[in-house]
XYZ file of C-alpha atoms in Angstrom:
737
model
C -14.841 54.564 18.905
C -15.106 58.038 20.422
C -19.066 58.029 20.865
C -18.785 54.194 21.969
C -15.738 54.877 24.779
C -17.260 57.695 25.505
C -20.916 56.151 26.365
C -19.104 53.338 27.920
C -17.162 55.539 30.383
C -20.723 57.566 30.925
C -21.664 54.315 31.846
C -19.077 53.680 34.216
C -19.457 56.930 35.999
C -23.297 56.749 36.513
C -23.263 53.440 37.989
C -20.647 54.444 40.396
C -21.733 58.818 41.337
C -23.659 59.937 38.915
C -27.364 60.273 39.479
C -28.211 60.649 35.806
C -26.142 60.143 32.649
C -23.464 62.619 31.886
C -20.917 62.301 28.854
C -17.312 63.150 29.866
C -15.514 65.715 27.529
C -12.615 64.642 25.660
C -10.148 66.558 28.157
C -11.619 64.374 30.544
C -11.313 61.231 28.869
C -7.683 61.910 28.035
C -7.063 62.658 31.975
C -8.382 59.386 33.215
C -6.468 58.127 30.518
C -3.243 59.821 31.612
C -4.024 58.613 35.054
C -4.399 55.048 34.551
C -1.056 54.932 33.005
C 0.406 57.021 35.584
C -0.847 54.024 37.797
C 0.357 51.344 36.212
C 4.114 53.041 35.767
C 3.805 54.141 39.424
C 3.651 50.439 40.331
C 5.942 48.717 37.945
C 9.056 51.423 38.276
C 10.926 49.168 39.983
C 10.895 46.648 37.164
C 13.412 48.163 34.126
C 11.571 46.048 31.519
C 8.330 47.491 32.022
C 9.318 51.325 31.480
C 9.633 50.413 27.904
C 6.718 49.060 27.664
C 4.484 51.887 29.108
C 5.987 54.356 27.235
C 5.562 52.419 23.708
C 1.544 52.103 25.018
C 1.608 55.844 26.194
C 3.630 57.308 22.997
C 1.337 55.613 20.553
C -2.092 56.004 22.025
C -1.334 60.018 23.647
C 1.286 61.571 21.714
C 1.474 60.039 18.361
C -2.159 61.003 17.054
C -1.414 64.577 18.323
C 2.121 65.524 16.541
C 2.464 68.133 14.035
C 1.819 66.904 10.603
C 4.969 66.012 8.884
C 6.718 64.899 12.047
C 7.751 61.688 13.439
C 8.318 61.464 17.349
C 10.969 59.450 18.013
C 12.424 58.353 21.480
C 15.540 57.394 22.856
C 16.650 56.339 26.219
C 19.863 57.507 28.030
C 18.872 56.145 31.746
C 15.899 54.575 33.602
C 15.930 57.340 36.023
C 15.580 60.005 32.866
C 13.668 57.821 31.525
C 10.501 57.400 34.202
C 11.316 61.232 34.934
C 9.894 62.000 31.487
C 6.852 59.828 31.797
C 6.095 61.172 34.758
C 6.531 65.040 34.156
C 4.454 64.539 30.625
C 1.452 62.858 33.021
C 1.718 64.336 35.334
C 2.329 68.036 34.435
C 0.038 67.417 31.557
C 1.937 68.538 29.031
C 0.373 66.189 25.925
C -3.115 68.153 25.905
C -3.390 71.278 28.267
C -1.063 74.068 28.844
C 0.355 73.486 32.203
C 0.346 76.529 34.511
C 4.039 76.234 35.318
C 6.564 78.432 33.325
C 8.549 77.042 30.586
C 5.927 73.800 29.463
C 4.551 74.070 26.244
C 2.036 72.103 24.623
C 3.198 69.401 22.551
C 3.252 70.780 19.340
C 5.913 73.577 20.286
C 8.092 71.122 22.628
C 10.537 73.447 24.587
C 13.647 71.153 24.367
C 15.483 72.863 26.756
C 12.527 71.893 29.686
C 14.459 69.638 32.008
C 11.759 67.000 31.338
C 12.649 66.557 27.877
C 15.895 66.385 28.342
C 17.356 63.264 26.042
C 14.143 63.305 23.960
C 13.130 64.881 20.590
C 10.538 65.145 18.620
C 12.300 64.935 14.294
C 10.879 65.522 11.683
C 10.838 63.200 8.752
C 12.231 63.665 5.539
C 9.642 64.898 3.571
C 9.020 67.732 5.764
C 13.173 68.744 6.669
C 13.231 71.559 4.866
C 9.961 73.052 5.680
C 10.476 72.757 9.092
C 14.199 73.359 9.544
C 13.857 74.183 13.526
C 13.179 69.977 14.064
C 15.781 68.183 13.897
C 15.989 65.493 10.610
C 16.657 61.703 11.513
C 20.016 60.826 13.449
C 19.873 61.952 17.273
C 18.309 65.476 16.921
C 20.009 68.926 16.832
C 19.704 70.807 19.934
C 18.992 68.006 22.142
C 21.112 66.351 24.735
C 21.575 62.816 23.782
C 24.957 61.924 25.695
C 23.327 61.458 29.362
C 25.305 58.244 30.831
C 26.854 57.055 27.919
C 24.461 54.256 27.605
C 21.859 55.434 24.764
C 19.779 52.569 23.372
C 16.986 53.211 20.948
C 13.778 51.943 21.404
C 11.647 50.319 18.706
C 10.449 52.762 15.864
C 6.917 53.546 16.994
C 3.798 54.213 14.771
C 0.177 52.862 14.947
C -1.952 51.285 11.809
C -0.366 52.964 8.542
C 2.283 54.952 10.835
C 3.688 51.300 11.573
C 7.091 50.254 9.673
C 6.451 47.891 6.738
C 8.706 44.894 7.555
C 9.110 42.560 4.595
C 10.990 39.526 7.246
C 9.044 38.910 10.217
C 8.740 36.231 13.010
C 5.278 34.539 12.425
C 3.036 33.360 15.229
C -0.628 31.519 15.144
C -4.025 32.144 17.308
C -6.181 29.168 17.758
C -9.294 30.761 18.414
C -9.656 34.148 17.158
C -7.293 36.283 14.472
C -5.764 39.178 15.378
C -7.319 42.440 14.246
C -5.452 45.821 13.754
C -5.743 48.719 16.232
C -6.860 45.591 18.770
C -4.745 44.151 22.176
C -4.560 40.164 22.398
C -2.722 38.279 24.445
C -0.738 35.143 23.213
C 0.547 31.948 25.209
C 3.815 30.970 24.677
C 4.981 27.749 25.263
C 8.250 27.375 23.297
C 11.520 28.738 24.842
C 13.420 29.569 21.450
C 10.032 31.565 20.522
C 10.161 33.479 23.174
C 14.104 34.138 22.788
C 13.784 35.487 19.476
C 11.080 37.338 20.317
C 12.832 39.194 23.219
C 15.659 40.049 21.092
C 13.715 41.435 18.232
C 12.341 44.149 20.797
C 15.525 44.804 22.374
C 16.923 45.386 18.573
C 13.834 47.926 17.802
C 11.925 45.550 15.649
C 9.274 43.782 18.116
C 7.025 43.212 15.557
C 5.856 39.985 14.329
C 2.886 38.626 12.133
C 0.044 36.658 13.396
C -1.927 34.510 11.348
C -5.364 32.459 12.430
C -5.090 28.477 12.447
C -7.524 26.343 10.527
C -9.862 24.399 12.488
C -8.353 20.983 11.348
C -5.162 22.110 12.564
C -6.507 24.210 15.721
C -8.051 20.825 17.454
C -4.558 18.863 17.045
C -3.141 18.295 20.277
C 0.689 19.920 20.219
C 3.160 20.633 22.632
C 3.765 24.278 20.897
C 0.525 25.370 19.584
C 1.454 28.918 18.556
C 4.070 27.775 16.296
C 3.806 27.200 12.512
C 4.869 24.206 10.878
C 3.727 24.566 8.039
C 1.801 27.687 5.772
C -0.794 25.459 4.916
C -1.651 25.431 8.851
C -3.003 28.946 8.797
C -5.495 31.317 6.989
C -3.011 33.422 4.743
C -4.246 37.032 5.678
C -3.590 37.278 9.294
C -2.516 40.946 10.923
C 1.321 42.702 11.637
C 1.499 43.188 15.151
C 3.369 45.100 17.869
C 4.907 43.512 21.099
C 4.089 45.471 23.648
C 5.115 43.275 27.079
C 6.155 39.556 27.505
C 5.004 38.724 30.733
C 6.373 35.006 32.337
C 3.449 32.926 34.094
C 3.932 32.455 37.990
C 4.918 28.892 37.828
C 7.436 29.663 34.810
C 6.180 26.949 32.370
C 4.957 29.183 29.545
C 5.258 33.516 28.925
C 2.573 35.643 27.829
C 2.789 38.251 24.863
C 0.461 41.230 24.245
C 0.140 42.404 21.076
C -0.974 45.029 19.386
C -2.828 44.722 16.021
C -1.659 47.397 12.831
C -2.304 46.443 9.355
C -3.381 43.469 7.366
C -0.770 41.028 6.101
C -0.446 38.513 3.268
C 1.563 35.448 4.068
C 4.177 34.900 0.762
C 6.947 32.439 1.581
C 8.238 30.653 4.738
C 11.271 31.503 5.291
C 12.619 29.548 8.311
C 10.929 26.710 9.862
C 12.143 27.402 13.138
C 10.687 27.674 15.960
C 10.458 30.297 15.128
C 8.773 30.566 12.054
C 10.150 33.288 9.945
C 7.838 34.104 6.960
C 7.548 37.234 3.844
C 4.887 38.920 4.054
C 3.300 41.453 1.569
C 1.426 44.672 3.822
C -1.729 45.722 2.840
C -2.189 48.890 1.315
C -4.284 51.543 2.629
C -7.631 50.761 1.081
C -10.296 53.389 -0.866
C -13.920 53.254 -0.219
C -17.059 55.787 -1.412
C -17.102 57.709 1.689
C -20.499 59.486 -0.199
C -22.184 55.815 -0.087
C -25.060 55.759 1.314
C -25.095 52.165 1.584
C -21.697 52.964 3.611
C -23.330 55.789 6.095
C -26.664 53.859 6.575
C -24.173 50.460 7.686
C -22.151 52.943 9.660
C -24.995 54.401 11.778
C -26.532 50.772 12.107
C -23.107 49.540 13.517
C -22.650 52.333 15.795
C -26.507 52.107 17.279
C -26.211 48.240 17.454
C -22.569 48.902 19.353
C -24.505 51.719 21.861
C -27.433 48.774 22.447
C -25.262 46.291 23.103
C -23.003 48.010 25.752
C -26.401 48.850 27.219
C -27.195 45.433 27.441
C -24.242 43.497 28.424
C -21.251 44.480 30.661
C -19.156 42.745 29.589
C -18.973 44.494 26.346
C -18.605 47.719 27.978
C -15.236 46.264 30.570
C -14.210 45.361 26.557
C -14.887 48.747 25.243
C -12.843 50.269 28.008
C -10.442 48.277 28.175
C -9.764 48.836 24.416
C -10.045 52.356 24.613
C -7.216 52.454 26.933
C -4.683 51.478 24.451
C -6.493 52.771 20.923
C -8.290 55.831 22.724
C -9.976 56.408 19.287
C -11.553 54.433 16.751
C -12.237 56.523 13.562
C -15.865 56.176 13.149
C -15.967 57.445 9.839
C -13.289 54.706 8.489
C -16.008 52.052 7.447
C -12.962 49.800 7.563
C -12.162 50.137 10.770
C -15.590 50.656 12.374
C -15.870 46.757 10.826
C -12.812 45.616 12.592
C -13.951 47.117 15.944
C -17.409 46.451 15.969
C -16.297 42.510 14.892
C -13.273 42.156 17.388
C -15.529 42.834 20.411
C -18.124 40.085 19.359
C -17.874 36.482 20.962
C -17.928 34.966 17.168
C -16.195 31.901 16.137
C -12.753 32.149 14.330
C -13.781 31.169 10.908
C -16.392 33.974 10.780
C -13.938 36.647 12.225
C -11.414 35.462 9.756
C -13.838 36.079 6.762
C -13.709 39.764 8.091
C -10.096 40.316 8.467
C -10.034 39.229 4.843
C -12.573 41.006 3.417
C -11.218 43.933 1.100
C -14.565 45.790 0.345
C -16.270 48.278 2.807
C -19.736 47.313 2.273
C -19.520 43.928 2.590
C -16.959 43.874 5.738
C -19.419 46.421 7.577
C -22.430 43.478 6.639
C -20.072 40.911 7.818
C -19.671 42.854 11.383
C -23.416 43.934 11.300
C -24.527 39.995 11.268
C -22.626 39.004 14.022
C -23.336 42.080 16.281
C -26.584 41.319 15.707
C -26.295 37.974 16.985
C -24.723 39.399 19.956
C -27.518 41.764 20.197
C -29.741 38.373 20.219
C -27.619 36.497 22.424
C -27.587 40.085 24.776
C -31.083 39.944 24.704
C -31.244 36.319 26.092
C -28.628 36.559 28.859
C -30.665 39.638 30.130
C -33.968 37.933 30.010
C -32.313 34.762 32.146
C -30.582 36.884 34.296
C -34.001 39.457 35.124
C -35.279 35.987 35.839
C -32.880 34.891 37.983
C -33.176 38.165 39.942
C -36.718 37.780 39.902
C -36.473 34.395 42.043
C -33.592 35.519 43.806
C -35.642 38.686 45.208
C -38.977 36.999 45.337
C -37.316 34.164 47.280
C -35.695 36.584 49.676
C -38.534 38.420 50.213
C -41.089 35.796 51.172
C -37.828 34.716 53.681
C -37.882 37.974 54.994
C -41.741 37.813 55.883
C -41.753 34.373 57.163
C -39.170 35.499 59.709
C -40.754 38.055 60.487
C -44.223 36.244 60.803
C -42.241 33.668 63.056
C -40.851 36.303 65.180
C -43.758 38.305 65.560
C -45.897 35.364 66.649
C -42.662 34.308 68.465
C -42.912 37.485 70.812
C -46.693 37.479 71.178
C -46.271 34.153 72.554
C -48.825 32.075 69.885
C -45.313 30.318 68.487
C -42.453 29.128 69.356
C -38.835 28.020 67.934
C -38.640 24.640 66.597
C -35.878 23.861 69.320
C -38.464 24.732 71.644
C -40.941 22.440 70.192
C -38.722 19.601 69.976
C -37.385 20.027 73.409
C -41.574 20.524 74.363
C -41.791 16.990 72.361
C -39.830 15.317 74.666
C -40.944 16.340 77.055
C -44.313 15.657 76.410
C -43.427 11.973 75.700
C -41.748 11.649 79.062
C -45.339 12.954 80.646
C -46.914 10.539 78.368
C -44.673 7.744 80.108
C -45.514 8.553 83.587
C -49.350 8.533 82.481
C -49.311 4.776 81.533
C -47.471 3.335 84.814
C -44.148 4.105 83.295
C -40.929 5.511 85.217
C -37.575 6.855 83.603
C -34.368 5.507 85.533
C -32.644 8.371 87.406
C -29.841 7.287 85.312
C -31.412 7.800 82.049
C -33.204 10.814 83.111
C -30.175 12.204 84.141
C -28.478 11.776 80.360
C -32.121 12.973 78.641
C -31.867 16.338 80.728
C -28.361 16.567 79.427
C -28.952 16.076 76.114
C -32.015 18.376 76.130
C -29.283 21.118 77.630
C -27.232 20.506 75.032
C -29.810 20.858 72.001
C -30.425 24.379 73.221
C -27.413 25.486 72.662
C -26.907 23.956 69.187
C -27.708 25.541 65.666
C -30.150 23.887 63.935
C -28.226 23.393 61.003
C -25.388 21.724 62.154
C -24.658 18.044 62.181
C -24.141 17.808 66.222
C -27.920 18.955 66.251
C -29.450 16.439 64.214
C -27.264 13.401 66.020
C -28.726 15.024 69.554
C -32.102 14.997 68.036
C -32.243 11.584 66.883
C -30.507 10.524 70.030
C -33.233 12.115 72.305
C -35.892 10.532 69.952
C -34.582 7.105 70.642
C -33.875 7.597 74.829
C -37.463 9.394 75.203
C -39.205 6.248 72.857
C -38.254 3.606 75.030
C -41.411 2.252 77.314
C -39.449 2.497 80.783
C -41.919 0.718 83.319
C -44.306 0.282 80.631
C -46.042 -3.204 80.770
C -48.755 -5.601 79.584
C -50.847 -7.101 81.724
C -50.406 -11.011 81.621
C -53.174 -13.327 81.096
C -52.612 -16.588 82.698
C -55.748 -18.513 81.882
C -54.663 -21.620 81.299
C -58.242 -22.800 79.186
C -58.307 -19.706 77.141
C -54.270 -20.378 75.882
C -55.764 -23.452 75.160
C -58.466 -22.481 72.720
C -56.451 -19.802 71.098
C -53.389 -22.896 70.421
C -55.944 -24.659 69.303
C -57.784 -22.710 67.247
C -54.590 -21.798 65.120
C -53.134 -25.238 65.448
C -54.335 -29.036 64.691
C -52.354 -31.691 66.614
C -49.185 -31.030 68.541
C -50.301 -32.374 71.709
C -46.967 -32.630 73.525
C -46.029 -28.960 73.021
C -49.751 -27.883 73.468
C -49.313 -29.189 77.196
C -46.016 -28.299 77.714
C -47.101 -24.890 77.082
C -49.983 -25.320 78.880
C -47.518 -26.285 81.952
C -45.275 -23.261 80.752
C -48.114 -20.615 81.797
C -49.593 -22.538 84.832
C -46.082 -22.168 86.372
C -46.528 -18.433 85.519
C -49.752 -17.928 87.082
C -48.028 -19.479 90.387
C -44.911 -17.169 89.982
C -46.656 -14.527 88.588
C -44.122 -14.138 85.739
C -42.497 -16.174 83.164
C -39.618 -14.029 83.211
C -36.450 -15.678 83.258
C -37.337 -18.735 80.520
C -36.183 -19.055 77.247
C -37.988 -21.825 75.142
C -36.414 -23.072 71.869
C -38.725 -24.544 69.215
C -37.154 -27.223 67.358
C -38.334 -28.427 63.756
C -38.331 -29.395 60.778
C -39.060 -25.976 58.157
C -43.130 -25.332 58.167
C -44.397 -26.975 61.483
C -45.806 -23.804 62.619
C -42.826 -22.627 64.973
C -43.000 -19.168 64.545
C -46.992 -19.377 64.595
C -47.021 -20.500 67.788
C -44.740 -18.243 69.037
C -47.155 -15.948 68.134
C -50.151 -17.646 69.893
C -47.903 -17.722 72.926
C -47.797 -13.745 72.399
C -51.489 -14.068 71.767
C -52.555 -16.082 74.627
C -50.714 -14.393 77.492
C -51.886 -10.688 75.702
C -48.407 -9.540 75.172
C -47.262 -7.788 71.968
C -45.469 -9.715 69.477
C -41.910 -8.912 67.615
C -39.947 -11.547 65.485
C -36.653 -10.803 64.050
C -34.151 -13.276 61.961
C -30.742 -13.834 62.819
C -29.817 -16.686 59.974
C -26.754 -15.911 58.006
C -25.984 -12.534 60.756
C -22.027 -11.861 61.039
C -22.725 -8.408 62.514
C -22.990 -8.036 66.243
C -24.013 -4.257 65.837
C -27.335 -5.902 64.586
C -28.232 -6.752 68.271
C -26.043 -4.506 70.639
C -26.708 -1.313 67.855
C -23.717 1.008 66.462
C -21.692 3.524 68.071
C -23.028 6.858 67.700
C -19.647 8.022 66.427
C -20.296 6.502 62.993
C -22.230 8.050 60.256
C -25.695 6.713 59.983
C -25.596 4.675 63.202
C -28.619 3.082 64.348
C -29.746 0.762 67.618
C -29.844 -2.796 67.777
C -32.994 -5.116 67.210
C -34.033 -4.810 70.936
C -33.864 -1.532 70.887
C -35.842 -1.148 67.969
C -38.340 -3.738 69.287
C -39.467 -2.143 72.391
C -39.932 0.901 70.769
C -42.296 -0.694 68.175
C -44.150 -2.461 70.537
C -44.256 0.275 73.131
C -43.862 -2.190 76.474
C -40.919 -3.316 78.401
C -42.658 -6.937 77.694
C -43.291 -8.543 74.506
C -42.499 -11.812 72.905
C -39.670 -11.551 71.038
C -39.134 -14.757 68.400
C -35.840 -14.998 67.774
C -35.759 -16.945 64.393
C -33.240 -19.489 63.351
C -30.249 -19.039 65.792
C -28.749 -22.247 64.490
C -27.490 -20.415 60.858
C -26.023 -17.883 62.914
C -22.575 -16.231 61.186
C -19.316 -15.233 62.468
C -17.374 -12.073 60.622
C -14.985 -9.590 61.552
C -17.320 -7.282 62.832
C -17.937 -9.423 65.953
C -19.442 -12.884 67.144
C -23.477 -12.103 67.311
C -23.933 -15.870 69.307
C -21.800 -14.196 72.481
C -24.119 -11.370 71.876
C -27.172 -13.410 72.437
C -25.042 -14.890 75.439
C -25.856 -11.449 77.123
C -29.478 -10.917 75.747
C -30.660 -14.280 76.865
C -28.996 -14.570 80.103
C -31.382 -13.930 82.756
C -28.545 -12.380 85.102
C -27.561 -9.749 82.852
C -30.597 -8.741 80.453
C -31.438 -6.967 83.235
C -28.801 -3.985 82.511
C -28.977 -4.470 78.624
C -26.533 -1.823 77.285
C -26.981 -0.865 73.842
C -23.771 0.508 72.019
C -25.894 3.565 70.572
C -27.525 4.441 73.866
C -25.161 3.578 75.891
C -27.278 3.532 79.167
C -29.030 0.253 80.422
C -32.093 -1.114 79.909
C -34.238 -3.678 81.261
C -34.953 -6.531 79.056
C -35.661 -8.793 81.980
C -39.039 -8.950 81.451
C -39.195 -9.875 77.853
C -40.135 -13.291 76.968
C -37.577 -14.861 74.410
C -38.766 -17.429 72.362
C -36.269 -19.052 69.813
C -36.253 -21.573 66.752
C -33.994 -23.872 65.046
C -34.030 -26.742 62.565
C -31.732 -28.370 63.795
C -29.531 -28.225 67.750
C -26.221 -29.273 65.947
C -24.958 -26.076 65.289
C -26.447 -23.987 67.934
C -23.430 -23.072 69.929
C -23.231 -24.746 73.546
C -23.500 -21.754 75.962
C -26.336 -20.643 74.263
C -27.784 -23.774 73.984
C -27.682 -24.455 77.514
C -29.908 -21.066 78.311
C -32.860 -22.506 76.620
C -35.518 -25.114 76.799
C -35.745 -27.299 74.041
C -39.913 -27.953 72.938
C -39.177 -30.317 69.805
C -42.165 -30.110 67.179
C -41.781 -33.219 64.923
C -43.517 -33.165 61.677
C -47.511 -34.411 60.916
C -48.947 -37.751 59.486
C -51.072 -38.098 56.748
C -54.515 -37.413 58.708
C -52.806 -34.069 60.511
C -52.201 -33.069 57.202
C -55.904 -33.578 55.623
C -56.971 -31.903 58.653
C -54.971 -29.114 58.449
C -55.884 -28.243 54.874
C -59.711 -28.877 55.200
C -59.390 -26.395 58.366
C -57.045 -23.852 57.818
C -55.378 -24.189 54.286
C -58.379 -24.186 51.992
C -60.466 -22.102 53.740
C -57.315 -19.684 53.741
C -57.151 -20.205 49.766
C -60.851 -19.185 49.398
C -60.798 -15.934 51.134
C -57.460 -15.182 49.120
C -59.470 -16.035 45.821
C -61.917 -14.584 46.985
C -64.799 -16.810 46.735
C -68.183 -17.006 48.425
C -68.283 -18.127 51.945
C -70.168 -21.477 50.911
C -66.842 -23.071 49.831
C -66.699 -25.864 46.919
C -66.601 -28.887 48.085
C -63.520 -30.900 48.280
C -62.985 -34.979 48.123
C -61.751 -36.854 50.729
C -59.155 -37.929 47.529
C -58.383 -34.350 47.117
C -57.370 -33.546 50.336
C -54.686 -36.642 49.966
C -53.284 -35.150 47.105
C -52.900 -31.502 47.670
C -50.897 -31.954 51.460
C -46.997 -31.824 51.419
C -44.400 -33.328 53.708
C -43.993 -30.267 55.575
C -47.395 -28.718 55.951
C -46.136 -25.062 55.383
C -46.528 -24.770 51.834
C -49.544 -26.233 51.397
C -51.693 -23.539 50.229
C -49.637 -23.267 47.228
C -50.781 -25.935 45.883
C -54.196 -24.987 46.739
C -54.198 -21.344 44.985
C -54.735 -22.444 41.340
C -57.612 -24.826 42.337
C -59.267 -21.723 44.273
C -58.523 -19.489 41.622
C -60.332 -21.306 38.873
C -63.759 -19.274 38.029
C -66.837 -20.936 38.275
C -68.588 -20.996 34.612
C -71.870 -23.179 36.238
């Protein structure tokens, strides 16, 4: 993959520095590789175990491809000091590819055995070429090489890449779950079994750091197990796998597992399970080098198409570029003219599933393997196109959003500089101050204590960030504080005659109640106020207690507000929540003042005989403070936490019975009993109120149907509050005449 590696390196260089695409020379690529190994070596020099791994990788990828024909490189270690000095000298002095200017250092093809950097290491010749090359030692420790050192000579693993790797018949077997390991590829594998880790470390120390790696079949890969990398039965894995070399075994930070880095060399066939282990030991047959027709036009066409598609995918997908660069660090070159290696390389880069990749592993025909790899690459290209389109759309939306935001901010700043627009905080502060001015225009006045709190909160608001939670809390608090009708009152109407007309228009009968209400309004006219009076209407359901309260508000010319305390067990409903709570709100009385916009509304507290009591407090005790004329002049809601004058509010309560009303609360109220209706009164109520109401709701003509006297008697009920429900079916009958 030299061409692809060069293109990836060029693309990376273009992104960082070069203004235009520029290909690197082979010497520059080798220099980049040497520097990457050098950085890794300097970083891990303190770890003795890291040196052999780096040496194996460096020698396998840098020295072996350049060794003289017929020779085999074998490195023996005398001491880690010499070992590190050798690697540093090789990489820093450049004896791999380029002849150094320093005297005594020659090309690797003509190693100066007397050079200090190479003492203890030798270039050995295989048996076939020993006679032809007498100057290079054959086997053993090598002639003319000082291998004594410190007397602790230890052989490293026999080195070889691909076809040069040893062909061991019996090896440890491991399994992968998702992807097979391809020859010439590097892949990490998690190890959770300690016995397997110990066996691999022992094999590495003995110079036999090789394993056979097989892909588990899907039906076994999905079964959860304690040690998924182990093979218990040959039927669990595909029979065709990869003979791989162990490059490094590292322990995880938590110490629960290890990670081994494997480099694939050649394909193997699983023949027999020798030991179940763990780890499992198997007998394998190594694949011989496969033949192909070098002159086949089909193979050439496939090869060219794969190379072109690789270039296209690398251009579109940055992840492919990174993977290619990582692979090039270990393998450096992929022979693009070898169809088998090219197909393996292309397939290993894709994100295809394990079964599809296993088919590539098992294929022995060059054309078919290339075809399979091309199919996988084509799908990867389409996926990369979709990802590129999605990325482009997302970037476009983000760019457009940033552009709009930038323009809006510029627009706001320009208008602010010209005085045409103010900041949101300035607008809020202006809105709150405008409310206070409107309050003064309506005749109100903010108490001095409350005015100080408002001024303090406005200053606090201006110093807070708009996105902070404290800003929203302060804004809501100011919204309630400035919405209170301080000193704004409705003018009372003490016309007794007008009050009588309103009561008669809305209610039939109840003469005792109307007389008491006339007296109540007459006393208020003499005193100039009706404050201090707490009226409680007691009677059965449906006799008009609530509507009487509404008529009183209309007769006095005041706003009307009703809320029910039936079943209420939380005192916060009356006195509000403290602002420290999430979602805190003022109590019902503060909400009443904001809704009505006056400080003297008529407030009807319904069903006071059904007050509850819970762990949140006693609402009846809260009502004592509310209804006490001596205390409600400075009522303090928990949310506002400032005194609010409720002394001008006329409180009217309703109840069905007095038995369940607490005594102290009952003592503060003047009880007016509202009795039920007799039959003539019910008939008259139906004629005057219920039947006209039912006709209007049914959408009938103003000229109502005539209802006979006996029908009036039939439709009335005992309470008088639900008679309109009996009238609705009659009113809804269509007139077909």
